Amino acid sequence: MERLYTPWRRNYIVGAEAKINDEKEDKSCVFCDIFTDTPDNDSANLLLLRNVNSCILLNKFPYNSGHLMVIPLLHEGDLTMLSAEIQSELMYVTSYAVSILQQTYRPKAFNIGINMGKTAGGSISEHIHIHIVPRWDGDTNFMPVIGQTKTLPEELPQTYERLAAMIKNRPLLA
Ligand SMILES: [Zn+2]
């Protein structure tokens, strides 16, 4: 899990290897590592929901409490390379994640978006993901907090338990 805390180091390593081994690079993706891990570790991995082609992950470095990510299971960094079926599921699951946050935390608003590519600020740009950040009046603006340490009112395991309980009560409909 050290990789998750040192994305800059991963960039360095990938650059140094000059993409000699694409297969090896794929195996070092933090998202793919979590998806392929046993479901017994979903709680430890902060994985909230496994769906057909996507999942909901609690962000380990949240901009705000309840910061979720909806991620395709397919290792792909380019939105346009995903099938229509996967694109549709991503939006469906994003909408579901929003509803779960609404029912759990009653936020006033949301920032929902994709940073596609490193130049756009994508920290794990080789595997596309949709950020869902709940917002309340008086919290910090979305952009300035990116990449900075922030004190949050709730610990991650507590957030995970609350959202997991809501998901159990209100399951995603097929
Ligand atoms: Zn991946």
PDB file of C-alpha atoms and ligand atoms in Angstrom:
ATOM      1  CA  MET A   1       0.000   0.000   0.000  1.00  0.00           C
ATOM      2  CA  GLU A   2       3.038   2.260   0.132  1.00  0.00           C
ATOM      3  CA  ARG A   3       2.445   3.165  -3.529  1.00  0.00           C
ATOM      4  CA  LEU A   4      -0.797   4.886  -2.633  1.00  0.00           C
ATOM      5  CA  TYR A   5       1.089   7.297  -0.396  1.00  0.00           C
ATOM      6  CA  THR A   6       3.861   7.982  -2.891  1.00  0.00           C
ATOM      7  CA  PRO A   7       2.337   8.579  -6.337  1.00  0.00           C
ATOM      8  CA  TRP A   8       5.260  10.857  -7.248  1.00  0.00           C
ATOM      9  CA  ARG A   9       7.612   7.928  -6.693  1.00  0.00           C
ATOM     10  CA  ARG A  10       5.530   5.737  -8.969  1.00  0.00           C
ATOM     11  CA  ASN A  11       5.738   8.378 -11.712  1.00  0.00           C
ATOM     12  CA  TYR A  12       9.494   8.363 -11.354  1.00  0.00           C
ATOM     13  CA  ILE A  13       9.695   4.583 -11.548  1.00  0.00           C
ATOM     14  CA  VAL A  14       7.364   4.362 -14.551  1.00  0.00           C
ATOM     15  CA  GLY A  15       9.402   7.043 -16.327  1.00  0.00           C
ATOM     16  CA  ALA A  16      12.673   5.305 -15.569  1.00  0.00           C
ATOM     17  CA  GLU A  17      11.476   2.022 -16.930  1.00  0.00           C
ATOM     18  CA  ALA A  18      10.259   3.805 -20.069  1.00  0.00           C
ATOM     19  CA  LYS A  19       7.233   1.553 -20.247  1.00  0.00           C
ATOM     20  CA  ILE A  20       9.383  -1.473 -21.003  1.00  0.00           C
ATOM     21  CA  ASN A  21       6.808  -3.752 -19.500  1.00  0.00           C
ATOM     22  CA  ASP A  22       3.198  -2.633 -19.887  1.00  0.00           C
ATOM     23  CA  GLU A  23       1.910  -5.747 -18.201  1.00  0.00           C
ATOM     24  CA  LYS A  24       4.038  -5.062 -15.156  1.00  0.00           C
ATOM     25  CA  GLU A  25       2.824  -1.470 -15.085  1.00  0.00           C
ATOM     26  CA  ASP A  26      -0.795  -2.634 -15.088  1.00  0.00           C
ATOM     27  CA  LYS A  27      -0.146  -4.811 -12.084  1.00  0.00           C
ATOM     28  CA  SER A  28       1.085  -1.849 -10.077  1.00  0.00           C
ATOM     29  CA  CYS A  29      -2.183   0.103 -10.371  1.00  0.00           C
ATOM     30  CA  VAL A  30      -3.557   0.838  -6.880  1.00  0.00           C
ATOM     31  CA  PHE A  31      -7.178   0.591  -8.064  1.00  0.00           C
ATOM     32  CA  CYS A  32      -6.655  -2.730  -9.852  1.00  0.00           C
ATOM     33  CA  ASP A  33      -4.832  -4.039  -6.769  1.00  0.00           C
ATOM     34  CA  ILE A  34      -7.908  -3.242  -4.668  1.00  0.00           C
ATOM     35  CA  PHE A  35     -10.411  -4.753  -7.141  1.00  0.00           C
ATOM     36  CA  THR A  36      -8.455  -7.992  -7.421  1.00  0.00           C
ATOM     37  CA  ASP A  37      -7.926  -8.248  -3.669  1.00  0.00           C
ATOM     38  CA  THR A  38     -10.269 -10.552  -1.758  1.00  0.00           C
ATOM     39  CA  PRO A  39     -13.687  -9.055  -0.824  1.00  0.00           C
ATOM     40  CA  ASP A  40     -12.762  -9.896   2.768  1.00  0.00           C
ATOM     41  CA  ASN A  41     -10.448  -6.887   2.578  1.00  0.00           C
ATOM     42  CA  ASP A  42     -13.040  -4.496   1.095  1.00  0.00           C
ATOM     43  CA  SER A  43     -13.458  -2.727   4.419  1.00  0.00           C
ATOM     44  CA  ALA A  44      -9.708  -2.311   4.920  1.00  0.00           C
ATOM     45  CA  ASN A  45      -9.432  -1.151   1.293  1.00  0.00           C
ATOM     46  CA  LEU A  46     -12.347   1.290   1.767  1.00  0.00           C
ATOM     47  CA  LEU A  47     -14.173  -0.411  -1.127  1.00  0.00           C
ATOM     48  CA  LEU A  48     -17.865   0.263  -0.556  1.00  0.00           C
ATOM     49  CA  LEU A  49     -19.582  -1.424  -3.485  1.00  0.00           C
ATOM     50  CA  ARG A  50     -18.678  -3.902  -6.200  1.00  0.00           C
ATOM     51  CA  ASN A  51     -20.954  -3.665  -9.249  1.00  0.00           C
ATOM     52  CA  VAL A  52     -20.826  -5.460 -12.629  1.00  0.00           C
ATOM     53  CA  ASN A  53     -18.281  -3.190 -14.362  1.00  0.00           C
ATOM     54  CA  SER A  54     -17.509  -0.617 -11.694  1.00  0.00           C
ATOM     55  CA  CYS A  55     -17.183   0.016  -7.996  1.00  0.00           C
ATOM     56  CA  ILE A  56     -17.432   2.743  -5.374  1.00  0.00           C
ATOM     57  CA  LEU A  57     -14.303   3.500  -3.392  1.00  0.00           C
ATOM     58  CA  LEU A  58     -13.906   5.877  -0.460  1.00  0.00           C
ATOM     59  CA  ASN A  59     -11.021   8.248  -1.225  1.00  0.00           C
ATOM     60  CA  LYS A  60      -8.099   7.702   1.150  1.00  0.00           C
ATOM     61  CA  PHE A  61      -7.101  11.353   0.712  1.00  0.00           C
ATOM     62  CA  PRO A  62     -10.508  13.052   0.835  1.00  0.00           C
ATOM     63  CA  TYR A  63     -11.072  16.691  -0.061  1.00  0.00           C
ATOM     64  CA  ASN A  64     -14.049  16.479   2.275  1.00  0.00           C
ATOM     65  CA  SER A  65     -15.782  13.853   4.433  1.00  0.00           C
ATOM     66  CA  GLY A  66     -17.558  11.335   2.214  1.00  0.00           C
ATOM     67  CA  HIS A  67     -15.347  11.931  -0.838  1.00  0.00           C
ATOM     68  CA  LEU A  68     -16.119   8.920  -3.054  1.00  0.00           C
ATOM     69  CA  MET A  69     -14.775   7.662  -6.359  1.00  0.00           C
ATOM     70  CA  VAL A  70     -16.667   5.642  -8.968  1.00  0.00           C
ATOM     71  CA  ILE A  71     -14.188   3.572 -10.957  1.00  0.00           C
ATOM     72  CA  PRO A  72     -14.518   1.155 -13.903  1.00  0.00           C
ATOM     73  CA  LEU A  73     -13.046  -2.275 -13.184  1.00  0.00           C
ATOM     74  CA  LEU A  74     -11.323  -2.044 -16.568  1.00  0.00           C
ATOM     75  CA  HIS A  75      -7.843  -0.511 -16.357  1.00  0.00           C
ATOM     76  CA  GLU A  76      -8.267   2.409 -18.758  1.00  0.00           C
ATOM     77  CA  GLY A  77      -7.237   6.047 -18.550  1.00  0.00           C
ATOM     78  CA  ASP A  78      -9.205   7.375 -21.527  1.00  0.00           C
ATOM     79  CA  LEU A  79     -12.946   7.845 -21.100  1.00  0.00           C
ATOM     80  CA  THR A  80     -13.546   7.491 -24.836  1.00  0.00           C
ATOM     81  CA  MET A  81     -12.035   3.986 -24.813  1.00  0.00           C
ATOM     82  CA  LEU A  82     -14.745   2.662 -22.506  1.00  0.00           C
ATOM     83  CA  SER A  83     -17.757   0.894 -24.001  1.00  0.00           C
ATOM     84  CA  ALA A  84     -21.155   2.597 -23.966  1.00  0.00           C
ATOM     85  CA  GLU A  85     -22.281  -0.029 -21.467  1.00  0.00           C
ATOM     86  CA  ILE A  86     -19.494   0.831 -19.011  1.00  0.00           C
ATOM     87  CA  GLN A  87     -19.946   4.581 -19.535  1.00  0.00           C
ATOM     88  CA  SER A  88     -23.651   4.224 -18.764  1.00  0.00           C
ATOM     89  CA  GLU A  89     -22.969   2.140 -15.669  1.00  0.00           C
ATOM     90  CA  LEU A  90     -20.457   4.703 -14.387  1.00  0.00           C
ATOM     91  CA  MET A  91     -23.083   7.440 -14.532  1.00  0.00           C
ATOM     92  CA  TYR A  92     -25.731   5.191 -12.996  1.00  0.00           C
ATOM     93  CA  VAL A  93     -23.443   4.242 -10.109  1.00  0.00           C
ATOM     94  CA  THR A  94     -22.355   7.885  -9.706  1.00  0.00           C
ATOM     95  CA  SER A  95     -25.990   8.878  -9.308  1.00  0.00           C
ATOM     96  CA  TYR A  96     -26.446   6.085  -6.757  1.00  0.00           C
ATOM     97  CA  ALA A  97     -23.354   7.213  -4.815  1.00  0.00           C
ATOM     98  CA  VAL A  98     -24.753  10.748  -4.722  1.00  0.00           C
ATOM     99  CA  SER A  99     -28.058   9.469  -3.343  1.00  0.00           C
ATOM    100  CA  ILE A 100     -26.241   7.469  -0.638  1.00  0.00           C
ATOM    101  CA  LEU A 101     -24.291  10.575   0.401  1.00  0.00           C
ATOM    102  CA  GLN A 102     -27.458  12.669   0.382  1.00  0.00           C
ATOM    103  CA  GLN A 103     -29.208  10.238   2.710  1.00  0.00           C
ATOM    104  CA  THR A 104     -26.197   9.847   5.019  1.00  0.00           C
ATOM    105  CA  TYR A 105     -24.724  13.358   5.263  1.00  0.00           C
ATOM    106  CA  ARG A 106     -27.310  15.768   3.831  1.00  0.00           C
ATOM    107  CA  PRO A 107     -24.719  17.874   1.966  1.00  0.00           C
ATOM    108  CA  LYS A 108     -25.809  21.151   0.386  1.00  0.00           C
ATOM    109  CA  ALA A 109     -24.087  20.457  -2.951  1.00  0.00           C
ATOM    110  CA  PHE A 110     -21.598  18.263  -4.814  1.00  0.00           C
ATOM    111  CA  ASN A 111     -18.494  18.544  -6.959  1.00  0.00           C
ATOM    112  CA  ILE A 112     -18.556  15.659  -9.451  1.00  0.00           C
ATOM    113  CA  GLY A 113     -15.833  15.269 -12.024  1.00  0.00           C
ATOM    114  CA  ILE A 114     -12.956  13.584 -13.805  1.00  0.00           C
ATOM    115  CA  ASN A 115      -9.352  14.732 -14.061  1.00  0.00           C
ATOM    116  CA  MET A 116      -8.420  12.949 -17.294  1.00  0.00           C
ATOM    117  CA  GLY A 117      -4.641  12.873 -17.775  1.00  0.00           C
ATOM    118  CA  LYS A 118      -1.787  14.059 -15.571  1.00  0.00           C
ATOM    119  CA  THR A 119      -1.794  17.578 -17.033  1.00  0.00           C
ATOM    120  CA  ALA A 120      -5.379  17.943 -15.824  1.00  0.00           C
ATOM    121  CA  GLY A 121      -4.343  16.937 -12.315  1.00  0.00           C
ATOM    122  CA  GLY A 122      -5.172  13.233 -12.492  1.00  0.00           C
ATOM    123  CA  SER A 123      -3.169  11.596  -9.678  1.00  0.00           C
ATOM    124  CA  ILE A 124      -3.855   8.038 -10.885  1.00  0.00           C
ATOM    125  CA  SER A 125      -4.418   9.090 -14.478  1.00  0.00           C
ATOM    126  CA  GLU A 126      -3.787   5.645 -15.984  1.00  0.00           C
ATOM    127  CA  HIS A 127      -7.065   4.409 -14.483  1.00  0.00           C
ATOM    128  CA  ILE A 128      -9.962   6.797 -14.935  1.00  0.00           C
ATOM    129  CA  HIS A 129     -12.223   7.593 -11.967  1.00  0.00           C
ATOM    130  CA  ILE A 130     -15.087   9.949 -11.183  1.00  0.00           C
ATOM    131  CA  HIS A 131     -14.701  12.069  -8.042  1.00  0.00           C
ATOM    132  CA  ILE A 132     -17.795  12.774  -5.959  1.00  0.00           C
ATOM    133  CA  VAL A 133     -17.189  15.377  -3.273  1.00  0.00           C
ATOM    134  CA  PRO A 134     -20.048  16.426  -0.976  1.00  0.00           C
ATOM    135  CA  ARG A 135     -20.084  20.129  -0.096  1.00  0.00           C
ATOM    136  CA  TRP A 136     -21.437  22.167   2.763  1.00  0.00           C
ATOM    137  CA  ASP A 137     -21.677  25.922   3.213  1.00  0.00           C
ATOM    138  CA  GLY A 138     -18.470  27.184   4.739  1.00  0.00           C
ATOM    139  CA  ASP A 139     -16.190  24.311   3.758  1.00  0.00           C
ATOM    140  CA  THR A 140     -13.040  24.940   1.758  1.00  0.00           C
ATOM    141  CA  ASN A 141     -13.284  25.528  -1.978  1.00  0.00           C
ATOM    142  CA  PHE A 142     -12.717  22.483  -4.163  1.00  0.00           C
ATOM    143  CA  MET A 143      -9.573  23.455  -6.048  1.00  0.00           C
ATOM    144  CA  PRO A 144      -7.280  24.880  -3.315  1.00  0.00           C
ATOM    145  CA  VAL A 145      -7.496  21.767  -1.167  1.00  0.00           C
ATOM    146  CA  ILE A 146      -6.279  19.377  -3.876  1.00  0.00           C
ATOM    147  CA  GLY A 147      -3.077  17.704  -2.775  1.00  0.00           C
ATOM    148  CA  GLN A 148      -3.043  19.376   0.605  1.00  0.00           C
ATOM    149  CA  THR A 149      -3.482  17.875   4.016  1.00  0.00           C
ATOM    150  CA  LYS A 150      -6.772  18.758   5.586  1.00  0.00           C
ATOM    151  CA  THR A 151      -8.319  18.076   8.965  1.00  0.00           C
ATOM    152  CA  LEU A 152     -11.627  16.310   8.536  1.00  0.00           C
ATOM    153  CA  PRO A 153     -14.457  16.086  11.045  1.00  0.00           C
ATOM    154  CA  GLU A 154     -14.722  12.320  10.667  1.00  0.00           C
ATOM    155  CA  GLU A 155     -12.234   9.453  10.478  1.00  0.00           C
ATOM    156  CA  LEU A 156     -12.214   7.300   7.327  1.00  0.00           C
ATOM    157  CA  PRO A 157     -13.269   4.007   9.017  1.00  0.00           C
ATOM    158  CA  GLN A 158     -16.219   5.819  10.586  1.00  0.00           C
ATOM    159  CA  THR A 159     -17.227   7.293   7.227  1.00  0.00           C
ATOM    160  CA  TYR A 160     -16.881   3.856   5.644  1.00  0.00           C
ATOM    161  CA  GLU A 161     -19.122   2.210   8.249  1.00  0.00           C
ATOM    162  CA  ARG A 162     -21.824   4.859   7.893  1.00  0.00           C
ATOM    163  CA  LEU A 163     -21.901   4.670   4.096  1.00  0.00           C
ATOM    164  CA  ALA A 164     -21.693   0.857   4.069  1.00  0.00           C
ATOM    165  CA  ALA A 165     -24.704   0.722   6.406  1.00  0.00           C
ATOM    166  CA  MET A 166     -26.676   3.047   4.118  1.00  0.00           C
ATOM    167  CA  ILE A 167     -25.754   0.971   1.057  1.00  0.00           C
ATOM    168  CA  LYS A 168     -26.992  -2.139   2.861  1.00  0.00           C
ATOM    169  CA  ASN A 169     -30.302  -0.417   3.651  1.00  0.00           C
ATOM    170  CA  ARG A 170     -30.720   1.043   0.169  1.00  0.00           C
ATOM    171  CA  PRO A 171     -29.068  -1.350  -2.288  1.00  0.00           C
ATOM    172  CA  LEU A 172     -28.290  -0.412  -5.860  1.00  0.00           C
ATOM    173  CA  LEU A 173     -31.091  -1.623  -8.116  1.00  0.00           C
ATOM    174  CA  ALA A 174     -30.051  -3.585 -11.190  1.00  0.00           C
TER     175      ALA A 174
HETATM  176 ZN    ZN B   1      -5.985  -0.047 -12.890  1.00  0.00          ZN
END
